[in-house]
């Protein structure tokens, strides 16, 4: 009876939407395929219009300046609390999101949004290690530990062929996990310990890179990178398409990894929160959610999505991880101002070699 009631409610809501109804998305560029949009537009009998941003800071700046007309945004976890404090987000009506039950419990009720008051997770990216499979095998280097980034004895085998993100938070989090320390530590002395590890590893790294590492891995100029799993997926695809004589691997590290979460949220100023809720529920259905993973190699929070992954992605330990692996992943908390200033000073010294 509950299922029948929900179907009737959904049919009623869909019937109210017409071709003159428009859902406005403010989204990351390239994150949704045209097929996803077409499928939803057919289901809701409405149109979807998108505007795009390049990073969270751009999105926040535009909304803070008073931009209106958007119904949904896709903020990363670390900006959600700030958006909530600024009263930018509309609390979700979970009663209109029956497919929320499809989200794996490990990805719900996180510290950035307790009880999923404002957001639903949609795209997950693991800060991890991407690597040249053949080169590391030949040199006897294991990419399954953060030692491949921080241990000088290991780095000596691949010196000058390693890049790390130009991000203090990402690199320090990895160093803390390598040391067995919670990356969300509030103890400033722990950051000093991580800085010492980074200083010893720094001479073996080629550069700090947020963009070029994808291409450099794909063409073989770099052998190991600390970066994002979705970028490593693209490097794998590019190397395969170019028929390189090597392949790009990506594995989680035994000591743990940072999990980046992009979410779906409804703006408080939304004109059509009803259509936004329909879109959220649509994207929490396994077949639809799987399209995101097949498009960009993202880890998927929807437990029913794996059945619809590309066959070559089902065995990927990052894209389709075992539950025990997921328990090793951490979503970073928002830093306090004092912590942020301290980390910035340490990062500056590390980069200049002091």
mmCIF file of C-alpha atoms in Angstrom:
data_model
loop_
_atom_site.group_PDB
_atom_site.id
_atom_site.type_symbol
_atom_site.label_atom_id
_atom_site.label_comp_id
_atom_site.label_asym_id
_atom_site.label_seq_id
_atom_site.Cartn_x
_atom_site.Cartn_y
_atom_site.Cartn_z
ATOM 1 C CA UNK A 1 0.000 0.000 0.000
ATOM 2 C CA UNK A 2 2.844 2.413 0.810
ATOM 3 C CA UNK A 3 4.443 1.718 -2.573
ATOM 4 C CA UNK A 4 1.124 2.295 -4.343
ATOM 5 C CA UNK A 5 0.606 5.573 -2.486
ATOM 6 C CA UNK A 6 4.074 6.750 -3.453
ATOM 7 C CA UNK A 7 3.501 5.860 -7.130
ATOM 8 C CA UNK A 8 0.243 7.785 -7.141
ATOM 9 C CA UNK A 9 1.983 10.783 -5.563
ATOM 10 C CA UNK A 10 4.776 10.670 -8.143
ATOM 11 C CA UNK A 11 2.295 10.343 -11.025
ATOM 12 C CA UNK A 12 0.332 13.280 -9.655
ATOM 13 C CA UNK A 13 3.434 15.453 -9.333
ATOM 14 C CA UNK A 14 4.557 14.526 -12.845
ATOM 15 C CA UNK A 15 1.140 15.284 -14.266
ATOM 16 C CA UNK A 16 1.324 18.791 -12.799
ATOM 17 C CA UNK A 17 4.555 19.470 -14.661
ATOM 18 C CA UNK A 18 4.269 20.524 -18.262
ATOM 19 C CA UNK A 19 6.471 21.635 -21.144
ATOM 20 C CA UNK A 20 6.338 25.177 -19.782
ATOM 21 C CA UNK A 21 7.887 23.995 -16.509
ATOM 22 C CA UNK A 22 11.625 24.495 -16.196
ATOM 23 C CA UNK A 23 14.184 23.176 -13.711
ATOM 24 C CA UNK A 24 17.229 25.439 -13.470
ATOM 25 C CA UNK A 25 20.503 23.770 -12.452
ATOM 26 C CA UNK A 26 23.722 25.541 -11.452
ATOM 27 C CA UNK A 27 26.205 22.742 -11.997
ATOM 28 C CA UNK A 28 29.767 21.583 -12.599
ATOM 29 C CA UNK A 29 30.581 21.624 -16.305
ATOM 30 C CA UNK A 30 30.343 18.229 -17.989
ATOM 31 C CA UNK A 31 29.008 16.391 -14.958
ATOM 32 C CA UNK A 32 25.707 15.275 -16.530
ATOM 33 C CA UNK A 33 25.345 13.534 -19.865
ATOM 34 C CA UNK A 34 22.713 14.617 -22.359
ATOM 35 C CA UNK A 35 21.110 11.191 -21.978
ATOM 36 C CA UNK A 36 20.515 11.785 -18.270
ATOM 37 C CA UNK A 37 18.902 15.122 -19.022
ATOM 38 C CA UNK A 38 16.801 13.696 -21.844
ATOM 39 C CA UNK A 39 15.585 10.803 -19.690
ATOM 40 C CA UNK A 40 14.551 13.106 -16.860
ATOM 41 C CA UNK A 41 12.858 15.600 -19.169
ATOM 42 C CA UNK A 42 10.743 12.798 -20.625
ATOM 43 C CA UNK A 43 9.805 11.586 -17.141
ATOM 44 C CA UNK A 44 8.867 14.996 -15.708
ATOM 45 C CA UNK A 45 7.459 16.484 -18.936
ATOM 46 C CA UNK A 46 9.567 19.559 -18.225
ATOM 47 C CA UNK A 47 12.727 21.239 -19.463
ATOM 48 C CA UNK A 48 16.118 21.355 -17.750
ATOM 49 C CA UNK A 49 18.286 24.438 -18.180
ATOM 50 C CA UNK A 50 21.875 24.460 -16.907
ATOM 51 C CA UNK A 51 24.393 27.147 -16.058
ATOM 52 C CA UNK A 52 27.913 26.142 -15.087
ATOM 53 C CA UNK A 53 30.682 26.954 -12.599
ATOM 54 C CA UNK A 54 34.303 25.858 -12.398
ATOM 55 C CA UNK A 55 34.739 25.584 -8.629
ATOM 56 C CA UNK A 56 32.883 26.014 -5.358
ATOM 57 C CA UNK A 57 34.324 29.467 -4.782
ATOM 58 C CA UNK A 58 32.877 30.729 -8.076
ATOM 59 C CA UNK A 59 29.470 29.263 -7.222
ATOM 60 C CA UNK A 60 29.467 30.768 -3.721
ATOM 61 C CA UNK A 61 30.564 34.180 -4.968
ATOM 62 C CA UNK A 62 27.768 34.306 -7.530
ATOM 63 C CA UNK A 63 25.100 33.285 -5.032
ATOM 64 C CA UNK A 64 26.470 35.688 -2.412
ATOM 65 C CA UNK A 65 26.234 38.522 -4.932
ATOM 66 C CA UNK A 66 22.487 37.940 -5.110
ATOM 67 C CA UNK A 67 22.162 35.736 -8.197
ATOM 68 C CA UNK A 68 18.666 34.267 -8.491
ATOM 69 C CA UNK A 69 16.865 31.944 -10.858
ATOM 70 C CA UNK A 70 18.571 28.670 -9.930
ATOM 71 C CA UNK A 71 16.710 25.781 -8.293
ATOM 72 C CA UNK A 72 19.555 23.349 -7.611
ATOM 73 C CA UNK A 73 23.288 23.438 -6.987
ATOM 74 C CA UNK A 74 25.866 20.673 -6.547
ATOM 75 C CA UNK A 75 28.177 21.855 -3.732
ATOM 76 C CA UNK A 76 31.143 19.923 -2.396
ATOM 77 C CA UNK A 77 30.928 18.773 1.211
ATOM 78 C CA UNK A 78 33.357 21.334 2.615
ATOM 79 C CA UNK A 79 31.203 24.350 1.659
ATOM 80 C CA UNK A 80 27.826 23.038 2.817
ATOM 81 C CA UNK A 81 28.061 24.259 6.397
ATOM 82 C CA UNK A 82 28.995 27.730 5.172
ATOM 83 C CA UNK A 83 26.045 27.711 2.763
ATOM 84 C CA UNK A 84 23.713 26.623 5.565
ATOM 85 C CA UNK A 85 24.977 29.416 7.836
ATOM 86 C CA UNK A 86 24.276 31.894 5.045
ATOM 87 C CA UNK A 87 20.725 30.511 4.729
ATOM 88 C CA UNK A 88 21.261 29.615 1.067
ATOM 89 C CA UNK A 89 19.852 26.082 1.244
ATOM 90 C CA UNK A 90 16.335 24.702 1.592
ATOM 91 C CA UNK A 91 15.845 21.780 4.014
ATOM 92 C CA UNK A 92 14.943 18.607 2.143
ATOM 93 C CA UNK A 93 11.579 16.883 2.448
ATOM 94 C CA UNK A 94 12.768 13.286 2.815
ATOM 95 C CA UNK A 95 9.197 12.086 2.373
ATOM 96 C CA UNK A 96 9.484 13.116 -1.285
ATOM 97 C CA UNK A 97 12.785 11.277 -1.743
ATOM 98 C CA UNK A 98 11.849 7.585 -1.496
ATOM 99 C CA UNK A 99 15.000 6.603 -3.398
ATOM 100 C CA UNK A 100 17.121 8.007 -0.581
ATOM 101 C CA UNK A 101 16.941 4.462 0.769
ATOM 102 C CA UNK A 102 19.206 3.435 -2.135
ATOM 103 C CA UNK A 103 22.147 5.424 -0.749
ATOM 104 C CA UNK A 104 24.623 3.244 1.132
ATOM 105 C CA UNK A 105 24.554 4.080 4.882
ATOM 106 C CA UNK A 106 28.320 4.768 4.869
ATOM 107 C CA UNK A 107 27.718 7.920 2.834
ATOM 108 C CA UNK A 108 24.789 9.300 4.831
ATOM 109 C CA UNK A 109 24.657 11.437 7.986
ATOM 110 C CA UNK A 110 28.154 12.832 7.567
ATOM 111 C CA UNK A 111 29.512 15.629 9.748
ATOM 112 C CA UNK A 112 29.170 18.212 6.968
ATOM 113 C CA UNK A 113 25.366 17.682 6.940
ATOM 114 C CA UNK A 114 24.019 15.670 9.898
ATOM 115 C CA UNK A 115 20.835 13.848 9.011
ATOM 116 C CA UNK A 116 21.209 14.979 5.389
ATOM 117 C CA UNK A 117 19.164 18.018 6.236
ATOM 118 C CA UNK A 118 20.181 19.907 3.100
ATOM 119 C CA UNK A 119 22.024 17.557 0.768
ATOM 120 C CA UNK A 120 22.176 14.157 -0.867
ATOM 121 C CA UNK A 121 25.559 12.713 -1.958
ATOM 122 C CA UNK A 122 25.874 12.184 -5.689
ATOM 123 C CA UNK A 123 29.503 12.076 -6.940
ATOM 124 C CA UNK A 124 32.414 10.763 -4.874
ATOM 125 C CA UNK A 125 36.105 11.220 -5.660
ATOM 126 C CA UNK A 126 38.948 9.597 -3.749
ATOM 127 C CA UNK A 127 42.196 11.465 -3.130
ATOM 128 C CA UNK A 128 44.514 8.600 -3.896
ATOM 129 C CA UNK A 129 47.426 7.451 -6.045
ATOM 130 C CA UNK A 130 47.371 7.065 -9.810
ATOM 131 C CA UNK A 131 50.338 5.285 -11.333
ATOM 132 C CA UNK A 132 51.983 3.679 -14.354
ATOM 133 C CA UNK A 133 51.246 0.007 -13.765
ATOM 134 C CA UNK A 134 54.073 -1.437 -15.848
ATOM 135 C CA UNK A 135 56.810 0.893 -14.569
ATOM 136 C CA UNK A 136 55.979 0.389 -10.896
ATOM 137 C CA UNK A 137 55.784 -3.370 -11.308
ATOM 138 C CA UNK A 138 59.212 -3.396 -12.984
ATOM 139 C CA UNK A 139 60.709 -1.302 -10.185
ATOM 140 C CA UNK A 140 59.039 -3.247 -7.381
ATOM 141 C CA UNK A 141 57.057 -0.299 -6.066
ATOM 142 C CA UNK A 142 53.717 -0.798 -4.280
ATOM 143 C CA UNK A 143 51.140 1.943 -4.940
ATOM 144 C CA UNK A 144 48.807 0.566 -2.271
ATOM 145 C CA UNK A 145 50.525 2.525 0.501
ATOM 146 C CA UNK A 146 51.160 6.248 1.002
ATOM 147 C CA UNK A 147 54.827 5.240 1.233
ATOM 148 C CA UNK A 148 54.919 5.652 -2.553
ATOM 149 C CA UNK A 149 54.471 9.395 -1.945
ATOM 150 C CA UNK A 150 56.277 9.931 1.371
ATOM 151 C CA UNK A 151 58.949 7.253 2.009
ATOM 152 C CA UNK A 152 62.362 8.358 0.664
ATOM 153 C CA UNK A 153 63.492 4.737 0.342
ATOM 154 C CA UNK A 154 60.588 4.045 -2.024
ATOM 155 C CA UNK A 155 60.769 7.416 -3.765
ATOM 156 C CA UNK A 156 64.445 6.849 -4.627
ATOM 157 C CA UNK A 157 63.251 4.293 -7.205
ATOM 158 C CA UNK A 158 60.994 6.802 -8.958
ATOM 159 C CA UNK A 159 62.694 10.133 -8.216
ATOM 160 C CA UNK A 160 61.573 13.023 -10.414
ATOM 161 C CA UNK A 161 58.569 11.115 -11.729
ATOM 162 C CA UNK A 162 56.146 11.923 -8.904
ATOM 163 C CA UNK A 163 53.660 14.790 -8.614
ATOM 164 C CA UNK A 164 51.394 15.837 -5.760
ATOM 165 C CA UNK A 165 48.432 18.184 -5.648
ATOM 166 C CA UNK A 166 49.111 21.860 -5.057
ATOM 167 C CA UNK A 167 46.785 21.722 -2.049
ATOM 168 C CA UNK A 168 47.903 21.972 1.547
ATOM 169 C CA UNK A 169 44.827 20.209 2.910
ATOM 170 C CA UNK A 170 45.056 17.264 0.513
ATOM 171 C CA UNK A 171 48.789 16.657 0.924
ATOM 172 C CA UNK A 172 48.784 17.108 4.705
ATOM 173 C CA UNK A 173 45.774 14.783 5.035
ATOM 174 C CA UNK A 174 47.636 12.087 3.089
ATOM 175 C CA UNK A 175 50.771 12.580 5.194
ATOM 176 C CA UNK A 176 48.750 12.332 8.414
ATOM 177 C CA UNK A 177 47.156 9.076 7.260
ATOM 178 C CA UNK A 178 50.607 7.748 6.328
ATOM 179 C CA UNK A 179 51.621 8.436 9.933
ATOM 180 C CA UNK A 180 48.492 6.739 11.275
ATOM 181 C CA UNK A 181 47.029 10.043 12.503
ATOM 182 C CA UNK A 182 43.408 11.077 11.987
ATOM 183 C CA UNK A 183 43.418 13.601 9.086
ATOM 184 C CA UNK A 184 40.737 15.529 10.983
ATOM 185 C CA UNK A 185 43.006 15.999 13.981
ATOM 186 C CA UNK A 186 42.700 19.258 15.929
ATOM 187 C CA UNK A 187 46.191 18.931 17.401
ATOM 188 C CA UNK A 188 48.519 21.415 15.694
ATOM 189 C CA UNK A 189 51.528 19.317 16.725
ATOM 190 C CA UNK A 190 50.248 16.586 14.402
ATOM 191 C CA UNK A 191 50.562 18.995 11.485
ATOM 192 C CA UNK A 192 54.191 19.576 12.461
ATOM 193 C CA UNK A 193 54.795 15.827 12.262
ATOM 194 C CA UNK A 194 53.201 15.690 8.823
ATOM 195 C CA UNK A 195 55.280 18.674 7.689
ATOM 196 C CA UNK A 196 58.456 16.821 8.665
ATOM 197 C CA UNK A 197 57.400 13.854 6.515
ATOM 198 C CA UNK A 198 56.594 16.123 3.573
ATOM 199 C CA UNK A 199 59.940 17.941 3.807
ATOM 200 C CA UNK A 200 61.836 14.638 3.550
ATOM 201 C CA UNK A 201 59.786 13.559 0.524
ATOM 202 C CA UNK A 202 59.775 16.922 -1.262
ATOM 203 C CA UNK A 203 63.216 16.547 -3.004
ATOM 204 C CA UNK A 204 61.984 13.410 -4.786
ATOM 205 C CA UNK A 205 58.873 15.039 -6.276
ATOM 206 C CA UNK A 206 58.831 16.592 -9.732
ATOM 207 C CA UNK A 207 56.238 19.265 -9.024
ATOM 208 C CA UNK A 208 52.987 20.326 -7.398
ATOM 209 C CA UNK A 209 50.183 20.000 -9.939
ATOM 210 C CA UNK A 210 46.412 20.400 -9.896
ATOM 211 C CA UNK A 211 45.837 20.146 -13.635
ATOM 212 C CA UNK A 212 48.700 18.809 -15.740
ATOM 213 C CA UNK A 213 49.155 15.528 -13.877
ATOM 214 C CA UNK A 214 46.291 13.900 -15.796
ATOM 215 C CA UNK A 215 47.986 14.486 -19.158
ATOM 216 C CA UNK A 216 51.482 13.747 -17.842
ATOM 217 C CA UNK A 217 50.370 10.366 -16.500
ATOM 218 C CA UNK A 218 48.500 9.530 -19.697
ATOM 219 C CA UNK A 219 51.536 10.182 -21.919
ATOM 220 C CA UNK A 220 54.037 8.519 -19.580
ATOM 221 C CA UNK A 221 56.058 11.555 -18.449
ATOM 222 C CA UNK A 222 55.018 10.987 -14.828
ATOM 223 C CA UNK A 223 54.778 7.608 -13.129
ATOM 224 C CA UNK A 224 53.024 8.405 -9.842
ATOM 225 C CA UNK A 225 50.599 11.153 -8.809
ATOM 226 C CA UNK A 226 48.739 12.096 -5.665
ATOM 227 C CA UNK A 227 45.437 13.287 -7.097
ATOM 228 C CA UNK A 228 41.780 12.562 -7.629
ATOM 229 C CA UNK A 229 40.308 9.241 -8.720
ATOM 230 C CA UNK A 230 38.073 10.815 -11.364
ATOM 231 C CA UNK A 231 41.167 12.384 -12.955
ATOM 232 C CA UNK A 232 42.953 9.032 -12.897
ATOM 233 C CA UNK A 233 39.952 7.472 -14.617
ATOM 234 C CA UNK A 234 40.278 10.017 -17.417
ATOM 235 C CA UNK A 235 44.018 9.320 -17.665
ATOM 236 C CA UNK A 236 43.222 5.608 -17.997
ATOM 237 C CA UNK A 237 40.739 6.343 -20.766
ATOM 238 C CA UNK A 238 43.161 8.648 -22.585
ATOM 239 C CA UNK A 239 46.063 6.183 -22.414
ATOM 240 C CA UNK A 240 43.830 3.401 -23.690
ATOM 241 C CA UNK A 241 42.471 5.524 -26.534
ATOM 242 C CA UNK A 242 46.000 6.480 -27.573
ATOM 243 C CA UNK A 243 47.039 2.800 -27.467
ATOM 244 C CA UNK A 244 49.933 3.442 -25.118
ATOM 245 C CA UNK A 245 52.212 0.560 -24.230
ATOM 246 C CA UNK A 246 51.365 1.060 -20.569
ATOM 247 C CA UNK A 247 48.239 1.376 -18.456
ATOM 248 C CA UNK A 248 47.252 3.728 -15.641
ATOM 249 C CA UNK A 249 46.198 2.198 -12.336
ATOM 250 C CA UNK A 250 44.406 3.689 -9.346
ATOM 251 C CA UNK A 251 44.085 1.993 -5.973
ATOM 252 C CA UNK A 252 43.124 3.083 -2.446
ATOM 253 C CA UNK A 253 45.911 3.234 0.129
ATOM 254 C CA UNK A 254 45.933 0.843 3.071
ATOM 255 C CA UNK A 255 46.401 3.625 5.619
ATOM 256 C CA UNK A 256 43.195 5.337 4.467
ATOM 257 C CA UNK A 257 42.067 7.994 2.000
ATOM 258 C CA UNK A 258 40.206 11.249 1.876
ATOM 259 C CA UNK A 259 36.768 11.059 0.282
ATOM 260 C CA UNK A 260 35.562 14.124 -1.593
ATOM 261 C CA UNK A 261 31.786 14.404 -1.895
ATOM 262 C CA UNK A 262 29.778 16.472 -4.350
ATOM 263 C CA UNK A 263 26.131 16.695 -3.418
ATOM 264 C CA UNK A 264 22.730 17.758 -4.693
ATOM 265 C CA UNK A 265 21.058 20.636 -2.859
ATOM 266 C CA UNK A 266 18.061 22.916 -3.363
ATOM 267 C CA UNK A 267 18.471 26.658 -3.012
ATOM 268 C CA UNK A 268 16.233 28.494 -0.582
ATOM 269 C CA UNK A 269 15.346 30.889 -3.425
ATOM 270 C CA UNK A 270 14.307 28.018 -5.757
ATOM 271 C CA UNK A 271 11.208 28.675 -7.825
ATOM 272 C CA UNK A 272 10.595 24.962 -8.467
ATOM 273 C CA UNK A 273 11.678 22.939 -5.428
ATOM 274 C CA UNK A 274 9.113 20.339 -6.511
ATOM 275 C CA UNK A 275 10.999 19.671 -9.772
ATOM 276 C CA UNK A 276 14.295 19.718 -7.890
ATOM 277 C CA UNK A 277 13.065 16.979 -5.556
ATOM 278 C CA UNK A 278 11.912 14.957 -8.561
ATOM 279 C CA UNK A 279 15.372 15.302 -10.110
ATOM 280 C CA UNK A 280 17.072 14.252 -6.885
ATOM 281 C CA UNK A 281 14.879 11.193 -6.592
ATOM 282 C CA UNK A 282 15.510 10.375 -10.270
ATOM 283 C CA UNK A 283 19.302 10.520 -9.734
ATOM 284 C CA UNK A 284 19.047 8.191 -6.728
ATOM 285 C CA UNK A 285 17.658 5.382 -8.884
ATOM 286 C CA UNK A 286 20.382 2.835 -9.636
ATOM 287 C CA UNK A 287 20.287 2.886 -13.430
ATOM 288 C CA UNK A 288 20.366 6.680 -13.571
ATOM 289 C CA UNK A 289 23.060 7.030 -10.915
ATOM 290 C CA UNK A 290 25.259 4.543 -12.779
ATOM 291 C CA UNK A 291 25.373 6.861 -15.778
ATOM 292 C CA UNK A 292 27.471 9.282 -13.716
ATOM 293 C CA UNK A 293 30.042 6.596 -12.935
ATOM 294 C CA UNK A 294 30.156 5.338 -16.511
ATOM 295 C CA UNK A 295 30.689 8.930 -17.663
ATOM 296 C CA UNK A 296 33.392 10.118 -15.266
ATOM 297 C CA UNK A 297 34.583 7.158 -13.192
ATOM 298 C CA UNK A 298 33.199 8.505 -9.931
ATOM 299 C CA UNK A 299 32.658 6.282 -6.917
ATOM 300 C CA UNK A 300 28.899 6.063 -6.523
ATOM 301 C CA UNK A 301 27.010 6.404 -3.226
ATOM 302 C CA UNK A 302 23.914 4.681 -4.661
ATOM 303 C CA UNK A 303 24.156 1.022 -3.694
ATOM 304 C CA UNK A 304 21.842 -0.096 -6.518
ATOM 305 C CA UNK A 305 24.035 1.528 -9.204
ATOM 306 C CA UNK A 306 26.804 -1.109 -9.410
ATOM 307 C CA UNK A 307 24.630 -3.526 -11.378
ATOM 308 C CA UNK A 308 24.555 -0.978 -14.220
ATOM 309 C CA UNK A 309 28.285 -0.092 -14.280
ATOM 310 C CA UNK A 310 30.356 -0.774 -17.368
ATOM 311 C CA UNK A 311 31.778 -4.316 -17.024
ATOM 312 C CA UNK A 312 35.356 -3.032 -16.807
ATOM 313 C CA UNK A 313 34.447 -0.759 -13.890
ATOM 314 C CA UNK A 314 32.782 -3.343 -11.682
ATOM 315 C CA UNK A 315 36.128 -4.769 -10.531
ATOM 316 C CA UNK A 316 37.760 -1.377 -9.952
ATOM 317 C CA UNK A 317 38.633 -1.127 -6.213
ATOM 318 C CA UNK A 318 38.035 2.646 -6.141
ATOM 319 C CA UNK A 319 34.950 2.893 -8.334
ATOM 320 C CA UNK A 320 33.250 -0.164 -6.846
ATOM 321 C CA UNK A 321 34.911 -0.596 -3.428
ATOM 322 C CA UNK A 322 34.365 -3.296 -0.839
ATOM 323 C CA UNK A 323 32.573 -2.135 2.356
ATOM 324 C CA UNK A 324 35.718 -2.760 4.413
ATOM 325 C CA UNK A 325 37.635 -0.410 2.107
ATOM 326 C CA UNK A 326 35.025 2.343 2.433
ATOM 327 C CA UNK A 327 35.428 2.269 6.204
ATOM 328 C CA UNK A 328 39.004 3.479 5.687
ATOM 329 C CA UNK A 329 37.820 6.634 3.885
ATOM 330 C CA UNK A 330 37.384 9.981 5.628
ATOM 331 C CA UNK A 331 35.481 13.125 4.689
ATOM 332 C CA UNK A 332 37.531 16.118 5.821
ATOM 333 C CA UNK A 333 35.913 18.552 8.236
ATOM 334 C CA UNK A 334 35.934 22.317 7.849
ATOM 335 C CA UNK A 335 39.064 23.818 9.429
ATOM 336 C CA UNK A 336 38.865 26.436 12.136
ATOM 337 C CA UNK A 337 40.473 29.810 11.241
ATOM 338 C CA UNK A 338 43.416 29.167 13.596
ATOM 339 C CA UNK A 339 44.050 25.771 12.012
ATOM 340 C CA UNK A 340 43.764 27.197 8.512
ATOM 341 C CA UNK A 341 46.329 29.911 9.228
ATOM 342 C CA UNK A 342 48.739 27.433 10.825
ATOM 343 C CA UNK A 343 48.456 25.023 7.899
ATOM 344 C CA UNK A 344 48.998 27.842 5.400
ATOM 345 C CA UNK A 345 52.243 28.850 7.133
ATOM 346 C CA UNK A 346 53.502 25.248 7.177
ATOM 347 C CA UNK A 347 52.586 24.770 3.521
ATOM 348 C CA UNK A 348 54.464 27.910 2.454
ATOM 349 C CA UNK A 349 57.588 26.729 4.258
ATOM 350 C CA UNK A 350 57.339 23.240 2.777
ATOM 351 C CA UNK A 351 56.992 24.520 -0.774
ATOM 352 C CA UNK A 352 59.976 26.861 -0.542
ATOM 353 C CA UNK A 353 62.037 24.179 1.178
ATOM 354 C CA UNK A 354 62.530 25.896 4.522
#
